XYZ file of N, CA and C in Angstrom:
591
model
N -6.245 -27.509 -3.355
C -6.451 -26.953 -2.027
C -7.748 -27.469 -1.426
N -7.747 -27.722 -0.135
C -8.969 -28.180 0.531
C -9.865 -27.017 0.905
N -9.358 -25.809 0.850
C -10.124 -24.609 1.157
C -10.007 -23.635 -0.008
N -11.000 -22.755 -0.140
C -10.914 -21.738 -1.196
C -10.098 -20.535 -0.744
N -9.651 -20.531 0.507
C -8.854 -19.424 1.044
C -7.418 -19.871 1.248
N -6.502 -19.033 0.866
C -5.090 -19.380 0.992
C -4.293 -18.187 1.480
N -3.245 -18.489 2.226
C -2.307 -17.474 2.683
C -1.027 -17.599 1.866
N -0.459 -16.460 1.524
C 0.761 -16.429 0.732
C 1.817 -15.611 1.458
N 3.064 -16.018 1.287
C 4.183 -15.248 1.836
C 5.291 -15.257 0.802
N 5.791 -14.082 0.492
C 6.874 -13.983 -0.483
C 8.025 -13.193 0.104
N 9.215 -13.591 -0.260
C 10.415 -12.931 0.236
C 11.300 -12.597 -0.950
N 11.728 -11.354 -1.050
C 12.594 -11.023 -2.171
C 12.927 -9.548 -2.257
N 13.655 -9.202 -3.310
C 14.005 -7.823 -3.583
C 12.815 -7.123 -4.231
N 12.778 -5.811 -4.178
C 11.640 -5.084 -4.718
C 12.105 -3.757 -5.315
N 11.250 -3.183 -6.150
C 11.522 -1.874 -6.724
C 11.111 -0.803 -5.725
N 12.050 0.054 -5.359
C 11.799 1.134 -4.418
C 11.427 2.389 -5.197
N 10.141 2.766 -5.137
C 9.664 3.917 -5.903
C 10.333 5.218 -5.485
N 10.692 5.326 -4.218
C 11.206 6.601 -3.708
C 12.608 6.921 -4.210
N 13.430 5.909 -4.445
C 14.758 6.214 -4.989
C 14.995 5.546 -6.342
N 13.938 4.988 -6.925
C 13.984 4.415 -8.274
C 15.120 3.409 -8.450
N 15.154 2.437 -7.552
C 16.191 1.407 -7.651
C 15.660 0.100 -7.085
N 16.357 -0.973 -7.399
C 16.040 -2.234 -6.738
C 16.570 -2.168 -5.311
N 15.846 -2.783 -4.407
C 16.262 -2.768 -3.010
C 17.601 -3.475 -2.846
N 18.316 -3.103 -1.812
C 19.610 -3.718 -1.528
C 19.458 -4.934 -0.617
N 18.268 -5.095 -0.037
C 17.998 -6.247 0.826
C 16.584 -6.736 0.544
N 16.306 -7.941 1.000
C 14.998 -8.539 0.760
C 14.021 -8.192 1.884
N 12.736 -8.188 1.545
C 11.689 -8.041 2.549
C 10.675 -9.160 2.369
N 9.844 -9.354 3.379
C 8.796 -10.370 3.331
C 7.437 -9.686 3.318
N 6.580 -10.080 2.384
C 5.215 -9.585 2.302
C 4.248 -10.760 2.308
N 3.025 -10.525 2.819
C 2.020 -11.576 2.929
C 0.736 -11.185 2.213
N -0.086 -12.181 1.968
C -1.413 -11.951 1.401
C -2.327 -13.076 1.858
N -3.617 -12.790 1.919
C -4.631 -13.802 2.159
C -5.726 -13.560 1.135
N -6.151 -14.628 0.444
C -7.054 -14.429 -0.689
C -7.992 -15.611 -0.861
N -9.138 -15.321 -1.477
C -10.061 -16.351 -1.933
C -9.592 -16.760 -3.321
N -9.121 -17.979 -3.454
C -8.545 -18.431 -4.725
C -9.488 -19.372 -5.474
N -10.742 -19.421 -5.047
C -11.681 -20.358 -5.665
C -11.917 -20.067 -7.139
N -11.832 -18.807 -7.545
C -12.090 -18.463 -8.947
C -10.924 -17.703 -9.557
N -9.735 -17.854 -8.965
C -8.576 -17.097 -9.425
C -7.401 -18.034 -9.664
N -6.636 -17.731 -10.684
C -5.421 -18.511 -10.922
C -4.168 -17.719 -10.568
N -4.312 -16.389 -10.432
C -3.163 -15.536 -10.123
C -3.436 -14.704 -8.879
N -2.417 -14.549 -8.058
C -2.496 -13.698 -6.873
C -1.239 -12.841 -6.818
N -1.426 -11.533 -6.736
C -0.302 -10.621 -6.535
C -0.136 -10.364 -5.045
N 1.087 -10.480 -4.573
C 1.409 -10.133 -3.191
C 2.084 -8.766 -3.240
N 1.509 -7.795 -2.561
C 2.040 -6.432 -2.611
C 1.857 -5.765 -1.248
N 2.183 -4.506 -1.168
C 2.105 -3.813 0.116
C 0.669 -3.751 0.643
N -0.311 -3.568 -0.241
C -1.703 -3.519 0.210
C -2.141 -4.840 0.811
N -1.799 -5.947 0.157
C -2.189 -7.260 0.703
C -1.522 -7.485 2.052
N -0.306 -6.985 2.183
C 0.416 -7.174 3.449
C -0.201 -6.340 4.575
N -0.525 -5.089 4.279
C -1.050 -4.205 5.320
C -2.448 -4.626 5.780
N -3.228 -5.256 4.908
C -4.575 -5.685 5.289
C -4.585 -7.076 5.933
N -3.515 -7.827 5.787
C -3.444 -9.250 6.134
C -3.924 -9.553 7.562
N -3.283 -8.941 8.551
C -3.628 -9.225 9.953
C -5.037 -8.751 10.286
N -5.451 -7.637 9.693
C -6.802 -7.099 9.928
C -7.863 -8.061 9.403
N -7.659 -8.587 8.209
C -8.605 -9.556 7.640
C -8.728 -10.768 8.555
N -7.616 -11.311 8.997
C -7.648 -12.500 9.857
C -8.356 -12.204 11.179
N -8.105 -11.015 11.727
C -8.759 -10.629 12.984
C -10.270 -10.561 12.800
N -10.725 -9.965 11.720
C -12.165 -9.817 11.482
C -12.836 -11.171 11.244
N -12.168 -12.063 10.542
C -12.714 -13.409 10.336
C -12.858 -14.123 11.674
N -11.843 -14.012 12.520
C -11.902 -14.645 13.843
C -12.990 -14.025 14.707
N -13.343 -12.777 14.397
C -14.394 -12.095 15.155
C -15.795 -12.482 14.696
N -15.891 -13.274 13.626
C -17.193 -13.783 13.195
C -17.696 -13.299 11.853
N -16.967 -12.389 11.212
C -17.393 -11.915 9.896
C -17.010 -12.944 8.826
N -17.731 -12.914 7.700
C -17.348 -13.773 6.590
C -16.040 -13.271 6.009
N -15.393 -14.115 5.214
C -14.136 -13.709 4.597
C -14.353 -12.488 3.698
N -15.411 -12.517 2.879
C -15.700 -11.396 1.981
C -15.952 -10.104 2.735
N -16.724 -10.176 3.814
C -16.984 -8.989 4.635
C -15.694 -8.474 5.259
N -14.873 -9.389 5.719
C -13.615 -9.013 6.370
C -12.672 -8.320 5.397
N -12.587 -8.858 4.172
C -11.720 -8.249 3.175
C -12.169 -6.829 2.847
N -13.477 -6.660 2.586
C -13.988 -5.343 2.225
C -13.781 -4.336 3.352
N -14.040 -4.748 4.603
C -13.865 -3.829 5.726
C -12.393 -3.463 5.900
N -11.521 -4.465 5.806
C -10.089 -4.195 5.961
C -9.597 -3.234 4.886
N -10.102 -3.401 3.663
C -9.683 -2.518 2.573
C -10.196 -1.097 2.784
N -11.449 -0.968 3.226
C -11.981 0.383 3.520
C -11.202 1.035 4.656
N -10.943 0.260 5.713
C -10.190 0.777 6.860
C -8.794 1.229 6.439
N -8.152 0.427 5.594
C -6.795 0.740 5.161
C -6.762 2.035 4.354
N -7.671 2.170 3.414
C -7.707 3.388 2.605
C -8.013 4.615 3.463
N -8.856 4.434 4.466
C -9.219 5.553 5.343
C -8.001 6.105 6.090
N -7.076 5.223 6.454
C -5.850 5.672 7.130
C -5.126 6.708 6.273
N -5.214 6.536 4.949
C -4.523 7.428 4.022
C -5.469 8.468 3.406
N -6.658 8.613 4.009
C -7.662 9.618 3.599
C -8.221 9.353 2.206
N -8.151 8.108 1.750
C -8.645 7.750 0.421
C -10.056 7.188 0.550
N -11.007 7.790 -0.156
C -12.408 7.374 -0.046
C -12.849 6.481 -1.198
N -11.989 6.240 -2.163
C -12.334 5.424 -3.334
C -12.551 3.966 -2.938
N -13.302 3.263 -3.801
C -13.394 1.812 -3.677
C -12.148 1.212 -4.311
N -11.782 0.041 -3.839
C -10.563 -0.605 -4.310
C -10.891 -2.010 -4.788
N -10.350 -2.383 -5.948
C -10.449 -3.780 -6.370
C -9.641 -4.624 -5.387
N -9.858 -5.920 -5.385
C -9.103 -6.779 -4.476
C -7.607 -6.506 -4.625
N -6.927 -6.166 -3.537
C -5.505 -5.835 -3.628
C -4.654 -6.912 -4.291
N -5.063 -8.176 -4.139
C -4.266 -9.263 -4.722
C -4.380 -9.326 -6.246
N -5.213 -8.461 -6.829
C -5.305 -8.360 -8.288
C -4.557 -7.155 -8.827
N -3.945 -6.369 -7.940
C -3.351 -5.097 -8.350
C -1.840 -5.237 -8.546
N -1.369 -4.667 -9.645
C 0.066 -4.542 -9.890
C 0.393 -3.059 -10.000
N 1.550 -2.697 -9.562
C 1.949 -1.293 -9.557
C 2.092 -0.725 -10.963
N 2.179 -1.591 -11.972
C 2.340 -1.142 -13.357
C 1.047 -1.242 -14.167
N -0.103 -1.407 -13.514
C -1.373 -1.570 -14.226
C -1.873 -0.295 -14.907
N -1.363 0.860 -14.495
C -1.754 2.152 -15.079
C -3.257 2.393 -14.986
N -3.823 2.174 -13.800
C -5.232 2.487 -13.550
C -5.351 3.056 -12.138
N -6.582 3.334 -11.697
C -6.760 3.953 -10.380
C -6.264 3.062 -9.253
N -6.479 1.750 -9.370
C -6.011 0.833 -8.331
C -4.488 0.860 -8.217
N -3.814 0.868 -9.365
C -2.355 0.944 -9.351
C -1.890 2.271 -8.756
N -2.624 3.342 -9.035
C -2.276 4.653 -8.484
C -2.390 4.663 -6.962
N -3.426 4.002 -6.445
C -3.592 3.918 -4.986
C -2.454 3.121 -4.371
N -2.119 1.974 -4.972
C -0.999 1.175 -4.476
C 0.288 1.989 -4.509
N 0.526 2.690 -5.597
C 1.749 3.478 -5.735
C 1.787 4.626 -4.733
N 0.643 5.257 -4.504
C 0.576 6.352 -3.532
C 0.920 5.860 -2.126
N 0.274 4.780 -1.703
C 0.506 4.262 -0.351
C 1.930 3.745 -0.213
N 2.403 3.042 -1.223
C 3.755 2.509 -1.180
C 4.792 3.620 -1.094
N 4.608 4.673 -1.878
C 5.560 5.796 -1.868
C 5.581 6.503 -0.518
N 4.405 6.664 0.075
C 4.306 7.301 1.394
C 4.999 6.445 2.455
N 4.759 5.147 2.409
C 5.313 4.251 3.432
C 6.825 4.069 3.296
N 7.335 4.117 2.060
C 8.759 3.890 1.831
C 9.623 5.119 2.104
N 9.023 6.275 2.203
C 9.798 7.515 2.275
C 10.883 7.475 3.349
N 12.122 7.743 2.927
C 13.256 7.941 3.829
C 13.549 6.725 4.704
N 13.397 5.519 4.146
C 13.620 4.305 4.943
C 14.515 3.317 4.213
N 15.417 2.719 4.961
C 16.164 1.566 4.445
C 15.224 0.367 4.430
N 15.654 -0.732 3.838
C 14.817 -1.936 3.820
C 14.495 -2.420 5.227
N 15.486 -2.385 6.111
C 15.257 -2.826 7.494
C 14.256 -1.908 8.191
N 14.408 -0.617 7.988
C 13.485 0.347 8.596
C 12.074 0.197 8.028
N 11.987 -0.072 6.726
C 10.697 -0.266 6.079
C 10.002 -1.509 6.629
N 10.736 -2.608 6.771
C 10.164 -3.841 7.321
C 9.659 -3.630 8.747
N 10.438 -2.912 9.530
C 10.018 -2.626 10.901
C 8.779 -1.731 10.918
N 8.751 -0.755 10.017
C 7.637 0.187 9.966
C 6.331 -0.502 9.579
N 6.360 -1.349 8.546
C 5.119 -2.011 8.135
C 4.671 -3.038 9.172
N 5.623 -3.565 9.932
C 5.263 -4.472 11.026
C 4.536 -3.711 12.133
N 5.031 -2.542 12.481
C 4.381 -1.708 13.494
C 3.000 -1.260 13.018
N 2.915 -0.873 11.755
C 1.641 -0.452 11.175
C 0.626 -1.590 11.287
N 1.004 -2.787 10.868
C 0.094 -3.931 10.861
C -0.393 -4.284 12.257
N 0.518 -4.239 13.226
C 0.145 -4.572 14.606
C -0.841 -3.553 15.166
N -0.652 -2.279 14.839
C -1.537 -1.215 15.308
C -2.894 -1.277 14.598
N -2.873 -1.610 13.327
C -4.061 -1.591 12.469
C -4.976 -2.803 12.696
N -4.414 -3.898 13.163
C -5.096 -5.197 13.200
C -6.459 -5.184 13.886
N -6.564 -4.670 15.103
C -7.780 -4.871 15.889
C -8.869 -3.839 15.646
N -8.507 -2.574 15.450
C -9.568 -1.568 15.298
C -9.546 -0.853 13.950
N -8.621 -1.229 13.054
C -8.603 -0.645 11.722
C -8.195 0.814 11.682
N -7.531 1.281 12.727
C -7.030 2.655 12.758
C -5.563 2.632 13.183
N -4.899 3.754 13.022
C -3.519 3.887 13.484
C -3.494 4.855 14.652
N -3.184 4.327 15.830
C -3.174 5.121 17.050
C -1.762 5.508 17.485
N -0.765 4.748 17.028
C 0.623 5.010 17.389
C 1.057 6.353 16.787
N 1.400 7.308 17.634
C 1.735 8.656 17.148
C 2.981 8.653 16.270
N 3.928 7.762 16.539
C 5.140 7.698 15.719
C 4.823 7.190 14.315
N 3.945 6.178 14.229
C 3.547 5.660 12.922
C 2.787 6.732 12.144
N 1.893 7.430 12.827
C 1.137 8.505 12.162
C 2.058 9.609 11.669
N 3.067 9.936 12.465
C 4.022 10.972 12.050
C 4.801 10.528 10.812
N 5.208 9.263 10.785
C 5.942 8.740 9.624
C 5.079 8.814 8.361
N 3.791 8.512 8.501
C 2.884 8.591 7.353
C 2.770 10.036 6.879
N 2.596 10.972 7.813
C 2.483 12.391 7.438
C 3.761 12.897 6.774
N 4.907 12.461 7.284
C 6.178 12.858 6.662
C 6.254 12.339 5.229
N 5.809 11.091 5.038
C 5.808 10.510 3.699
C 4.873 11.242 2.754
N 3.713 11.641 3.267
C 2.762 12.380 2.439
C 3.318 13.751 2.055
N 3.873 14.441 3.027
C 4.395 15.794 2.799
C 5.544 15.798 1.791
N 6.347 14.730 1.805
C 7.559 14.703 0.987
C 7.433 13.827 -0.260
N 6.226 13.452 -0.607
C 6.005 12.622 -1.798
C 6.060 13.486 -3.064
N 6.678 12.951 -4.111
C 6.809 13.667 -5.386
C 6.309 12.771 -6.516
N 4.981 12.688 -6.697
C 4.395 11.735 -7.653
C 4.923 11.839 -9.078
N 5.045 13.041 -9.624
C 5.500 13.154 -11.020
C 6.928 12.663 -11.167
N 7.778 13.016 -10.218
C 9.165 12.569 -10.275
C 9.249 11.048 -10.144
N 8.430 10.477 -9.246
C 8.419 9.026 -9.062
C 7.923 8.328 -10.324
N 6.842 8.848 -10.919
C 6.286 8.242 -12.133
C 7.303 8.271 -13.275
N 7.964 9.406 -13.469
C 8.959 9.517 -14.539
C 10.147 8.594 -14.299
N 10.586 8.503 -13.049
C 11.706 7.616 -12.719
C 11.335 6.153 -12.934
N 10.082 5.793 -12.601
C 9.625 4.421 -12.830
C 9.656 4.074 -14.312
N 9.177 4.994 -15.140
C 9.163 4.743 -16.584
C 10.586 4.562 -17.119
N 11.521 5.386 -16.635
C 12.915 5.247 -17.066
C 13.505 3.910 -16.604
N 13.212 3.550 -15.352
C 13.748 2.309 -14.791
C 13.281 1.101 -15.598
N 11.977 1.044 -15.859
C 11.444 -0.099 -16.602
C 11.911 -0.084 -18.049
N 12.079 1.087 -18.645
C 12.581 1.175 -20.020
C 13.995 0.613 -20.111
N 14.808 0.892 -19.093
C 16.171 0.361 -19.061
C 16.170 -1.162 -18.956
N 15.091 -1.723 -18.403
C 14.961 -3.186 -18.273
C 14.256 -3.792 -19.482
N 13.900 -2.942 -20.469
C 13.281 -3.447 -21.688
C 11.768 -3.435 -21.710
N 11.133 -2.793 -20.725
C 9.674 -2.730 -20.676
C 9.210 -1.275 -20.713
N 8.321 -0.985 -21.631
C 7.736 0.357 -21.680
C 6.415 0.342 -20.932
N 6.316 1.125 -19.877
C 5.106 1.170 -19.065
C 4.573 2.592 -18.994
N 3.302 2.708 -18.693
C 2.694 3.992 -18.404
C 2.381 4.054 -16.915
N 2.579 5.186 -16.307
C 2.311 5.355 -14.880
C 1.467 6.604 -14.682
N 0.302 6.432 -14.091
C -0.562 7.578 -13.821
C 0.090 8.533 -12.824
N -0.235 9.804 -12.940
C 0.115 10.765 -11.899
C -0.804 10.467 -10.707
N -0.227 9.935 -9.636
C -1.038 9.469 -8.506
C -1.195 10.533 -7.422
N -0.875 11.790 -7.740
C -0.942 12.858 -6.736
C -2.353 13.041 -6.173
N -3.372 12.641 -6.927
C -4.753 12.768 -6.440
C -4.978 11.988 -5.154
N -4.173 10.949 -4.929
C -4.379 10.069 -3.774
C -3.437 10.351 -2.611
N -2.787 11.498 -2.636
C -1.879 11.880 -1.552
C -2.461 13.055 -0.773
N -2.427 12.944 0.552
C -2.834 14.044 1.437
C -1.575 14.840 1.782
N -1.165 15.708 0.864
C 0.117 16.394 1.003
C 0.209 17.257 2.255
N -0.882 17.930 2.619
C -0.803 18.858 3.754
C -1.223 18.230 5.083
N -1.546 16.928 5.073
C -1.830 16.223 6.319
C -3.111 16.623 7.020
N -4.075 17.169 6.260
C -5.324 17.609 6.893
C -6.428 16.549 6.856
N -6.073 15.341 6.385
C -7.049 14.259 6.358
C -7.897 14.222 5.106
N -7.492 14.985 4.068
C -8.227 15.021 2.802
C -7.220 14.865 1.666
N -7.442 13.879 0.798
C -6.512 13.687 -0.311
C -6.592 14.860 -1.281
N -5.542 15.008 -2.087
C -5.385 16.187 -2.940
C -6.568 16.421 -3.882
N -7.114 15.334 -4.459
C -8.196 15.498 -5.432
C -9.481 16.036 -4.805
N -9.599 15.936 -3.478
C -10.822 16.375 -2.791
C -10.566 17.578 -1.896
N -9.365 18.082 -1.894
C -8.968 19.122 -0.936
C -8.997 20.515 -1.563
N -9.850 21.374 -1.049
C -9.891 22.754 -1.540
C -8.683 23.552 -1.055
N -8.187 23.164 0.131
C -7.010 23.843 0.689
C -5.803 22.944 0.444
N -5.119 23.154 -0.659
C -4.002 22.288 -1.040
C -2.675 22.740 -0.469
N -2.677 23.814 0.290
C -1.420 24.323 0.867
C -1.094 23.573 2.149
């Protein structure tokens, strides 16, 4: 590569955490990463949701590193998550650590009650809204996120994931990611919320 920065695009079927099955249709996800010291890049929902925001910030004059960190903070803030995040392109949903829990939490919220076509349209709307100011202003997108948070079932999803992967010959561990869900929609994730009702 002539540059240490690369854009990735992948198209394919995916594991749907909400109904514990492989998708019936393919989706496209993107990533942008500094590959100067990396040989592997994971393309996932986090890399896709931050993609347009990172590019916008770079065009606005920030360094690539500054843009990535800001986009990641902005993205987590949308979901009321205050934790620091490792580079999303290093995260796999089966890593069984806090980063994987954050990816699983956001993915489960975003996928709730959506077909593949609806999911693709939803993440496209999210990305377009998120790109310039790092917030979600579209009331319909915000409502969809709140619905996903309210109806998320982390323990059931984690158990179903373990069964699914076991049937495919892989034994995995999945953290209970409920700490990273704002179930009641008050802008505070469960692990930090005194009012959990």
